Coordinates of C-alpha atoms and ligand atoms in Angstrom, one line a residue:
M1165 CA 134.9 95.5 79.0
M1166 CA 134.5 96.0 82.6
Q1167 CA 134.7 98.4 85.4
V1168 CA 135.2 97.7 88.8
W1169 CA 133.7 100.0 91.5
Q1170 CA 134.1 99.9 95.2
L1171 CA 131.5 100.6 98.1
K1172 CA 132.1 102.7 100.8
K1173 CA 132.4 100.9 103.9
G1174 CA 129.3 99.9 105.7
F1175 CA 127.0 100.2 102.6
E1176 CA 127.4 96.6 101.6
Q1177 CA 125.1 94.9 103.8
K1178 CA 121.9 96.1 101.7
L1179 CA 123.5 94.4 98.6
R1180 CA 124.0 91.0 100.4
Q1181 CA 120.5 90.8 100.9
G1182 CA 119.6 91.1 97.5
H1183 CA 119.0 95.4 97.2
P1184 CA 119.7 95.8 93.9
W1185 CA 120.5 99.5 93.9
V1186 CA 123.9 101.6 94.6
F1187 CA 123.4 105.1 95.2
S1188 CA 126.0 107.8 93.8
H1189 CA 127.1 109.1 97.5
E1190 CA 127.8 105.2 98.7
I1191 CA 130.8 104.6 95.9
A1192 CA 134.2 105.0 97.3
T1193 CA 135.9 104.6 93.8
A1194 CA 136.9 107.9 91.6
I1195 CA 135.3 106.4 88.2
K1196 CA 137.3 107.6 85.5
N1197 CA 136.4 106.9 81.2
F1198 CA 133.2 105.1 82.2
R1199 CA 131.0 105.4 78.9
G1200 CA 128.2 103.6 80.2
H1201 CA 128.4 100.5 78.0
E1202 CA 130.7 98.6 80.1
V1203 CA 129.6 95.9 82.7
V1204 CA 130.4 96.9 86.0
E1205 CA 131.7 94.8 88.7
L1206 CA 130.5 96.1 92.1
Q1207 CA 132.9 95.2 95.1
D1208 CA 132.8 95.7 98.7
H1209 CA 135.5 98.0 100.6
Q1210 CA 137.6 94.9 100.9
G1211 CA 137.4 94.1 97.1
N1212 CA 135.1 91.2 97.7
F1213 CA 132.4 90.5 94.8
L1214 CA 129.0 92.0 95.6
A1215 CA 127.4 92.2 92.4
R1216 CA 127.6 92.8 88.4
G1217 CA 125.4 95.1 86.6
Y1218 CA 125.1 98.3 84.9
G1219 CA 126.3 102.0 85.7
N1220 CA 124.7 105.4 84.7
L1221 CA 126.8 108.5 86.1
K1222 CA 123.8 110.7 85.1
S1223 CA 121.2 109.3 87.8
K1224 CA 121.2 109.2 91.7
I1225 CA 120.8 105.7 91.1
I1226 CA 124.6 104.8 89.9
F1227 CA 124.7 101.2 89.9
R1228 CA 122.0 98.9 89.4
A1229 CA 122.6 94.8 89.9
M1230 CA 121.5 92.1 87.3
T1231 CA 123.5 89.1 89.1
F1232 CA 124.8 88.4 92.5
S1233 CA 126.6 85.4 91.1
A1234 CA 130.2 85.8 90.9
G1235 CA 130.0 83.1 88.1
E1236 CA 128.0 84.9 86.0
K1237 CA 130.5 87.0 83.6
N1238 CA 128.1 88.6 81.6
P1239 CA 124.6 89.2 82.6
F1240 CA 123.7 91.2 79.2
S1241 CA 123.8 88.3 77.0
M1242 CA 121.2 87.0 75.0
E1243 CA 121.4 83.8 76.8
A1244 CA 121.4 85.0 79.9
L1245 CA 118.3 87.8 79.4
Q1246 CA 116.5 84.7 77.8
A1247 CA 116.9 82.2 80.5
K1248 CA 115.8 85.0 82.9
L1249 CA 112.5 86.0 80.8
L1250 CA 111.7 82.3 80.3
A1251 CA 112.2 81.5 84.3
A1252 CA 109.8 84.7 84.8
W1253 CA 107.0 83.0 82.6
K1254 CA 107.3 80.1 83.9
K1255 CA 106.5 81.7 87.3
R1256 CA 103.9 83.4 85.9
H1257 CA 102.2 80.0 84.5
E1258 CA 102.5 78.4 88.0
L1259 CA 100.8 81.2 89.4
K1260 CA 98.0 80.2 86.7
F1261 CA 98.6 83.6 84.6
T1262 CA 98.0 82.4 81.2
A1263 CA 96.6 85.3 79.3
S1264 CA 97.4 88.7 80.0
F1265 CA 100.1 89.0 82.5
R1266 CA 103.4 91.2 83.2
L1267 CA 106.1 88.8 82.1
C1268 CA 109.1 91.5 83.0
F1269 CA 109.0 93.3 86.3
S1270 CA 112.4 95.3 85.8
E1271 CA 114.6 94.4 89.2
G1272 CA 111.7 91.8 90.3
D1273 CA 112.7 89.8 87.5
G1274 CA 116.3 90.9 87.3
I1275 CA 116.5 92.9 84.7
P1276 CA 116.2 96.4 86.1
G1277 CA 114.6 98.8 83.9
L1278 CA 112.9 96.6 81.5
I1279 CA 109.2 96.2 81.8
I1280 CA 107.2 93.8 79.4
D1281 CA 103.7 93.2 79.6
R1282 CA 102.0 90.3 77.6
Y1283 CA 98.8 90.7 76.5
L1284 CA 96.4 87.8 74.8
V1285 CA 94.5 89.7 72.3
E1286 CA 91.3 88.3 70.6
G1287 CA 91.4 88.6 66.8
S1288 CA 88.9 87.8 63.9
S1289 CA 91.3 85.1 63.1
G1290 CA 92.0 83.7 66.3
D1291 CA 94.1 85.0 69.5
H1292 CA 97.7 86.4 69.0
Q1293 CA 99.7 88.2 71.7
V1294 CA 101.5 91.8 72.1
F1295 CA 104.6 92.5 74.1
A1296 CA 104.4 96.1 75.5
V1297 CA 107.7 96.9 76.5
Q1298 CA 109.3 99.7 78.4
I1299 CA 112.8 100.8 78.8
L1300 CA 113.1 102.6 81.9
T1301 CA 116.8 103.2 82.1
A1302 CA 120.0 104.5 80.7
G1303 CA 122.1 101.7 81.1
L1304 CA 119.5 98.9 80.1
Q1305 CA 119.0 101.1 76.9
R1306 CA 122.8 100.9 76.1
H1307 CA 122.9 97.1 76.8
L1308 CA 119.7 95.6 75.3
T1309 CA 120.6 96.4 71.5
D1310 CA 118.5 93.5 70.5
I1311 CA 115.0 93.4 71.9
L1312 CA 113.3 91.8 69.2
T1313 CA 115.7 88.5 68.9
L1314 CA 115.3 88.5 72.6
L1315 CA 111.5 88.5 72.6
Q1316 CA 111.3 85.9 69.4
R1317 CA 113.5 83.6 71.1
T1318 CA 111.4 83.8 74.7
C1319 CA 108.2 83.6 72.8
E1320 CA 109.7 80.3 71.1
S1321 CA 110.8 78.6 73.9
A1322 CA 107.3 79.6 75.9
Y1323 CA 105.8 77.8 73.0
Q1324 CA 108.1 74.6 73.3
E1325 CA 107.7 74.6 76.8
K1326 CA 103.9 74.9 76.5
L1327 CA 103.6 77.9 78.3
S1328 CA 101.9 79.6 75.4
N1329 CA 100.5 78.7 71.9
I1330 CA 101.2 81.7 70.0
L1331 CA 104.1 81.9 68.0
W1332 CA 106.3 84.7 66.7
D1333 CA 104.2 85.4 63.5
R1334 CA 101.2 85.9 65.8
T1335 CA 103.0 88.3 67.7
S1336 CA 103.2 92.2 67.7
V1337 CA 105.6 94.3 69.8
V1338 CA 104.8 97.8 71.0
L1339 CA 107.6 99.9 72.2
R1340 CA 106.2 102.2 74.9
N1341 CA 108.8 104.7 76.1
D1342 CA 106.5 107.2 76.7
V1343 CA 107.2 107.5 80.6
A1344 CA 108.1 110.3 82.0
I1345 CA 110.3 108.7 84.6
R1346 CA 113.1 107.9 81.7
K1347 CA 114.0 111.8 82.1
L1348 CA 115.7 111.1 85.6
E1349 CA 118.0 108.9 83.7
G1350 CA 118.9 111.5 81.1
L1351 CA 116.9 109.5 78.3
E1352 CA 113.8 111.3 76.2
V1353 CA 110.2 110.2 76.4
E1354 CA 109.4 108.8 73.1
L1355 CA 106.3 108.4 71.3
P1356 CA 105.0 105.0 71.1
R1357 CA 105.9 102.6 68.4
F1358 CA 105.4 99.4 66.7
L1359 CA 109.0 97.2 66.2
K1360 CA 106.5 94.4 65.0
V1361 CA 103.1 94.1 64.1
V1362 CA 100.7 91.7 62.8
S1363 CA 99.0 92.6 59.6
G1364 CA 95.5 94.0 60.6
Y1365 CA 96.1 94.6 64.3
E1366 CA 94.5 97.9 65.6
A1367 CA 96.1 98.6 68.7
D1368 CA 93.8 101.1 70.1
Q1369 CA 91.1 98.8 69.7
S1370 CA 92.2 95.9 71.6
W1371 CA 90.1 93.2 73.5
I1372 CA 92.4 91.7 75.8
K1373 CA 91.8 88.5 77.7
I1374 CA 92.4 88.4 81.5
N1375 CA 92.0 85.5 83.9
H1376 CA 89.0 86.1 86.1
A1377 CA 90.2 86.2 89.8
V1378 CA 88.2 83.5 91.3
L1379 CA 85.9 81.9 88.4
P1380 CA 87.8 79.6 86.1
E1381 CA 86.8 81.7 82.5
M1382 CA 88.2 84.6 81.0
I1383 CA 86.9 88.1 80.9
S1384 CA 87.5 90.3 77.9
M1385 CA 88.7 93.9 78.5
N1386 CA 88.9 96.8 75.5
C1387 CA 91.8 99.2 76.0
D1388 CA 94.5 100.8 74.0
L1389 CA 97.8 99.1 74.0
Y1390 CA 99.5 101.8 71.9
Q1391 CA 98.6 105.0 73.8
G1392 CA 96.7 103.8 76.8
Q1393 CA 97.9 104.8 80.4
K1394 CA 100.4 102.4 81.5
T1395 CA 101.0 100.1 78.9
G1396 CA 97.1 100.3 78.2
F1397 CA 95.8 98.5 81.2
F1398 CA 96.5 98.4 84.9
L1399 CA 97.5 94.6 85.2
D1400 CA 98.9 95.4 89.0
Q1401 CA 95.7 95.2 90.7
W1402 CA 94.8 91.4 89.6
S1403 CA 95.9 90.0 92.8
N1404 CA 93.9 92.6 95.0
I1405 CA 90.8 91.9 93.1
K1406 CA 91.2 88.2 93.8
S1407 CA 91.8 88.7 97.3
V1408 CA 88.9 91.1 98.0
A1409 CA 86.6 88.8 95.8
E1410 CA 87.6 85.9 98.2
K1411 CA 86.8 87.8 101.0
L1412 CA 83.6 89.0 99.7
E1413 CA 82.4 85.9 98.5
T1414 CA 81.1 85.0 102.0
S1415 CA 79.3 88.3 102.8
L1416 CA 77.6 87.9 99.2
E1417 CA 75.8 84.6 100.2
G1418 CA 72.0 85.1 100.1
K1419 CA 72.3 88.7 98.8
K1420 CA 69.9 89.7 96.3
E1421 CA 71.7 93.2 94.9
F1422 CA 75.0 94.6 95.2
K1423 CA 75.9 98.2 94.2
L1424 CA 79.3 99.2 93.6
L1425 CA 80.9 102.5 93.4
D1426 CA 84.1 102.1 91.0
L1427 CA 86.3 105.3 92.0
C1428 CA 88.8 105.9 89.0
S1429 CA 87.6 102.9 87.3
Y1430 CA 89.7 103.3 84.1
V1431 CA 88.5 101.0 81.8
G1432 CA 86.2 99.0 84.4
H1433 CA 88.5 96.1 85.3
W1434 CA 87.4 95.8 89.3
S1435 CA 83.9 96.5 87.9
V1436 CA 84.0 93.6 85.3
Q1437 CA 85.8 91.1 87.7
L1438 CA 83.2 91.6 90.7
G1439 CA 80.2 92.2 88.6
T1440 CA 80.8 88.5 86.7
L1441 CA 81.4 87.1 90.1
C1442 CA 78.0 88.3 91.3
K1443 CA 76.1 87.3 88.2
S1444 CA 77.5 83.8 88.7
K1445 CA 75.9 83.9 91.9
N1446 CA 72.5 85.3 90.5
I1447 CA 73.0 88.6 92.6
C1448 CA 71.7 91.8 91.0
F1449 CA 74.6 93.9 90.6
H1450 CA 75.2 97.5 89.7
S1451 CA 78.1 99.5 89.4
T1452 CA 78.6 103.4 89.0
L1453 CA 82.1 104.0 87.2
V1454 CA 83.6 107.4 87.9
D1455 CA 86.7 108.5 86.5
V1456 CA 88.1 111.9 85.3
S1457 CA 89.2 110.4 81.5
K1458 CA 86.4 110.5 79.3
E1459 CA 88.3 108.0 76.7
A1460 CA 88.7 105.6 79.7
L1461 CA 85.1 105.7 80.4
G1462 CA 83.7 105.4 76.8
R1463 CA 85.9 101.7 76.9
A1464 CA 84.5 101.0 80.5
K1465 CA 81.3 101.3 79.0
K1466 CA 82.0 98.7 76.3
N1467 CA 83.4 96.5 78.6
M1468 CA 80.4 96.6 81.0
E1469 CA 78.4 95.9 77.9
K1470 CA 80.5 92.8 76.7
A1471 CA 80.2 91.5 80.1
H1472 CA 76.1 92.2 80.5
L1473 CA 76.3 94.2 83.7
N1474 CA 74.3 97.0 84.7
F1475 CA 76.1 100.3 85.3
E1476 CA 76.4 103.9 84.8
I1477 CA 79.2 106.3 84.3
Q1478 CA 79.8 109.3 85.4
T1479 CA 83.1 112.1 84.2
R1480 CA 84.0 113.5 87.2
D1481 CA 87.0 114.7 89.2
V1482 CA 87.3 112.8 92.3
L1483 CA 88.5 115.4 94.5
K1484 CA 86.1 118.1 93.5
G1485 CA 82.9 116.4 92.4
L1486 CA 81.6 113.6 94.4
D1487 CA 79.3 115.8 97.0
V1488 CA 76.7 115.1 94.9
L1489 CA 76.0 111.5 95.3
P1490 CA 74.1 110.4 98.2
G1491 CA 75.9 109.2 101.5
Q1492 CA 75.4 105.5 102.6
S1493 CA 74.4 104.2 99.3
F1494 CA 76.6 101.6 98.2
D1495 CA 78.0 98.2 99.4
L1496 CA 81.6 98.5 97.9
V1497 CA 83.3 101.6 97.4
I1498 CA 86.9 101.6 95.4
A1499 CA 89.1 104.4 95.4
D1500 CA 91.9 103.8 93.2
P1501 CA 93.5 107.1 92.0
P1502 CA 96.5 107.9 90.4
A1503 CA 99.7 108.4 92.3
F1504 CA 99.0 111.6 94.0
V1505 CA 102.4 112.1 95.1
K1506 CA 105.3 111.5 92.6
A1507 CA 107.9 114.0 94.0
K1508 CA 108.5 114.5 97.8
K1509 CA 107.6 118.1 97.5
D1510 CA 103.9 117.0 96.9
L1511 CA 103.8 115.0 100.2
P1512 CA 101.4 117.4 102.1
T1513 CA 98.9 118.1 99.5
G1514 CA 99.1 114.0 98.3
K1515 CA 98.3 113.1 101.8
H1516 CA 95.6 115.4 102.0
A1517 CA 94.2 114.2 98.7
Y1518 CA 93.9 110.9 100.0
Q1519 CA 92.4 112.1 102.8
K1520 CA 89.8 113.7 100.8
L1521 CA 88.9 111.2 99.1
N1522 CA 88.6 108.5 101.5
T1523 CA 86.4 110.6 103.5
Q1524 CA 83.9 110.6 100.5
A1525 CA 84.3 106.9 100.1
F1526 CA 83.9 106.4 103.9
R1527 CA 80.8 108.7 103.5
L1528 CA 79.2 106.5 100.5
V1529 CA 79.3 103.3 102.0
K1530 CA 76.3 101.8 103.1
P1531 CA 76.7 100.5 106.8
G1532 CA 77.9 97.1 106.8
G1533 CA 79.8 97.6 103.3
H1534 CA 83.4 97.8 102.5
V1535 CA 85.9 100.2 101.2
I1536 CA 88.9 99.8 99.3
S1537 CA 91.6 102.3 99.3
C1538 CA 94.7 102.2 97.2
S1539 CA 97.8 104.3 96.7
C1540 CA 100.2 103.4 94.0
S1541 CA 102.5 106.3 95.1
G1542 CA 105.8 104.6 95.9
L1543 CA 106.6 107.8 98.5
I1544 CA 103.1 107.4 100.3
T1545 CA 103.9 104.3 103.0
E1546 CA 100.9 102.0 103.7
S1547 CA 101.3 103.6 107.6
D1548 CA 100.4 107.1 105.3
L1549 CA 97.5 105.6 103.4
K1550 CA 96.1 104.2 107.1
E1551 CA 96.4 107.4 108.7
A1552 CA 94.2 109.4 105.7
I1553 CA 92.1 106.5 106.2
E1554 CA 91.6 106.7 110.2
K1555 CA 90.8 110.9 109.7
A1556 CA 88.4 109.7 107.2
K1557 CA 86.6 107.2 109.5
R1558 CA 86.8 109.8 112.3
K1559 CA 85.2 112.5 109.8
N1560 CA 82.1 110.3 109.0
S1561 CA 82.2 109.1 112.6
L1562 CA 82.3 105.0 111.8
V1563 CA 84.2 102.3 112.9
A1564 CA 85.8 100.1 110.1
N1565 CA 88.2 97.3 110.7
L1566 CA 90.9 96.5 108.1
V1567 CA 90.0 93.0 106.7
V1568 CA 92.7 92.4 103.8
S1569 CA 95.6 94.4 102.6
G1570 CA 97.6 93.8 99.5
A1571 CA 100.4 94.9 97.3
P1572 CA 101.1 94.7 93.4
A1573 CA 99.8 91.7 91.8
L1574 CA 101.9 88.5 92.0
D1575 CA 102.9 88.7 88.5
H1576 CA 104.7 91.9 89.8
P1577 CA 107.6 90.1 91.9
L1578 CA 108.7 91.7 95.0
I1579 CA 112.6 91.6 96.4
P1580 CA 112.3 91.5 100.3
G1581 CA 113.9 94.5 101.4
F1582 CA 113.6 96.3 98.2
S1583 CA 110.6 98.8 99.5
E1584 CA 110.9 100.8 96.2
G1585 CA 109.2 97.8 94.2
S1586 CA 106.6 97.7 96.1
Y1587 CA 105.0 100.8 95.2
L1588 CA 101.2 99.7 95.3
K1589 CA 98.9 99.2 98.5
M1590 CA 95.5 98.2 98.7
L1591 CA 93.9 98.1 102.1
L1592 CA 90.1 96.8 102.1
H1593 CA 88.0 98.0 105.3
H1594 CA 84.4 96.5 106.6
V1595 CA 82.3 99.3 107.9
D1596 CA 81.1 97.8 111.4
G1597 CA 78.8 100.9 112.6
V1598 CA 78.8 104.5 114.1
A1599 CA 81.4 105.6 116.3
G1600 CA 79.9 105.6 120.0
A1601 CA 76.5 104.0 118.9
Ligands
SAM98 C1 95.4 103.9 89.1 S1 94.6 104.2 87.9 C2 93.3 103.4 87.9 C3 93.1 101.8 87.8 C4 91.8 101.0 87.8 N1 90.9 101.2 89.1 C5 92.2 99.4 87.4 O1 92.5 98.6 88.4 O2 92.1 99.5 86.3 C6 93.7 105.8 88.2 C7 92.8 106.6 87.5 O3 92.3 107.8 87.8 C8 92.2 108.3 86.7 N2 92.1 109.9 87.5 C9 93.1 110.5 87.6 N3 92.8 111.8 88.3 C10 91.6 111.8 88.6 C11 90.5 112.6 89.1 N4 91.1 113.8 89.9 N5 89.3 112.2 89.3 C12 88.9 111.1 88.8 N6 89.9 110.2 88.2 C13 91.1 110.6 88.0 C14 92.7 108.1 85.8 O4 92.1 108.6 84.4 C15 93.2 106.6 85.9 O5 92.1 106.1 85.2

């Protein structure tokens, strides 16, 4: 069954450029008898084909495009979905993601509402894989009736194509629909649950393998794929870690020691990646990992120990508890906080929080050192973050130059012009000296 919806005049251009969303006020059709299960064909005001996808009358985003190809009649068929996931896996493989990575990034991979993280997990009897799945929209939930068969077929095709050496019998699937964003779609926030589990696998003690950002080796990270934040790990910083590591490599030459302050460290991904790099160069590395979550820091401790790195952990609120740390102490300060802005009404307090955190970061960095400032709030633009950093620099009377900027990792593909997908911003500044000196 198919419904045809027409756009009001003037709203077709962004669709023609690949933007996959339509808001309710952009539709001209008086929608009748729509139950949510139908494929929706979107047309411009003159009846020309624009896209096919799904609708949700309960959401402000009334339509999401699955295909812009008029020939693709059923973008929800098992074959069409499987082809998209296999293409996504091939893309990751070409980008050298061979261990744990985001396999499906919703709109970025042509399946709006579907997140699949693929984790390569160490086990006593060899590696296995876990697919952590999130279904974020009501339309996708209705159309995606057999996720297990889809994953099994994808897993088997990936094996045949030599993208992976893990078969379905070594695969667990955990459904992580414990995300508040589902409420915007009229969906319930569910408890995590296994759809399939390899015997003996304990998800809360997963040791996942991650490609090192610049070295050929893998690193191991302990995390909880059942209840941990996101789907258990923040895969989205990988390419930023890579660009920062490549940038710092020259300044590391000849250094004897390197002191890192990892603010909002979670389980210590940045610290393990950069610490392993320093160790490969015989640099004496020390990281101070700070987070408000004791649970995350307990795992960070395990991860730093497993990588044989020097560290201390501090349970602190980064918005209140950083005054006790002595100024100008660290070669690199990372500020990677949670999304301080989740809704438009949070903008003033959220902007203030970014400024406050960055003011501390610039106070704590050594002259000649670097500061990484991140924001994963979709509503905070790169220029908002830059403004917060400018104020932070002024408060510390510092001159600092932007040397690298970054976005979500390359296994989170972005659609040009679809700014909603580009939620993560990362800015690396080099502190040149004191203003006016
Ligand atoms: C975006 S995640 C950090 C991801 C991490 N840097 C990584 O790359 O894996 C934000 C982290 O901030 C922590 N957090 C949230 N509010 C905080 C606060 N007020 N003070 C310190 N940490 C906080 C969360 O527990 C979470 O670990």
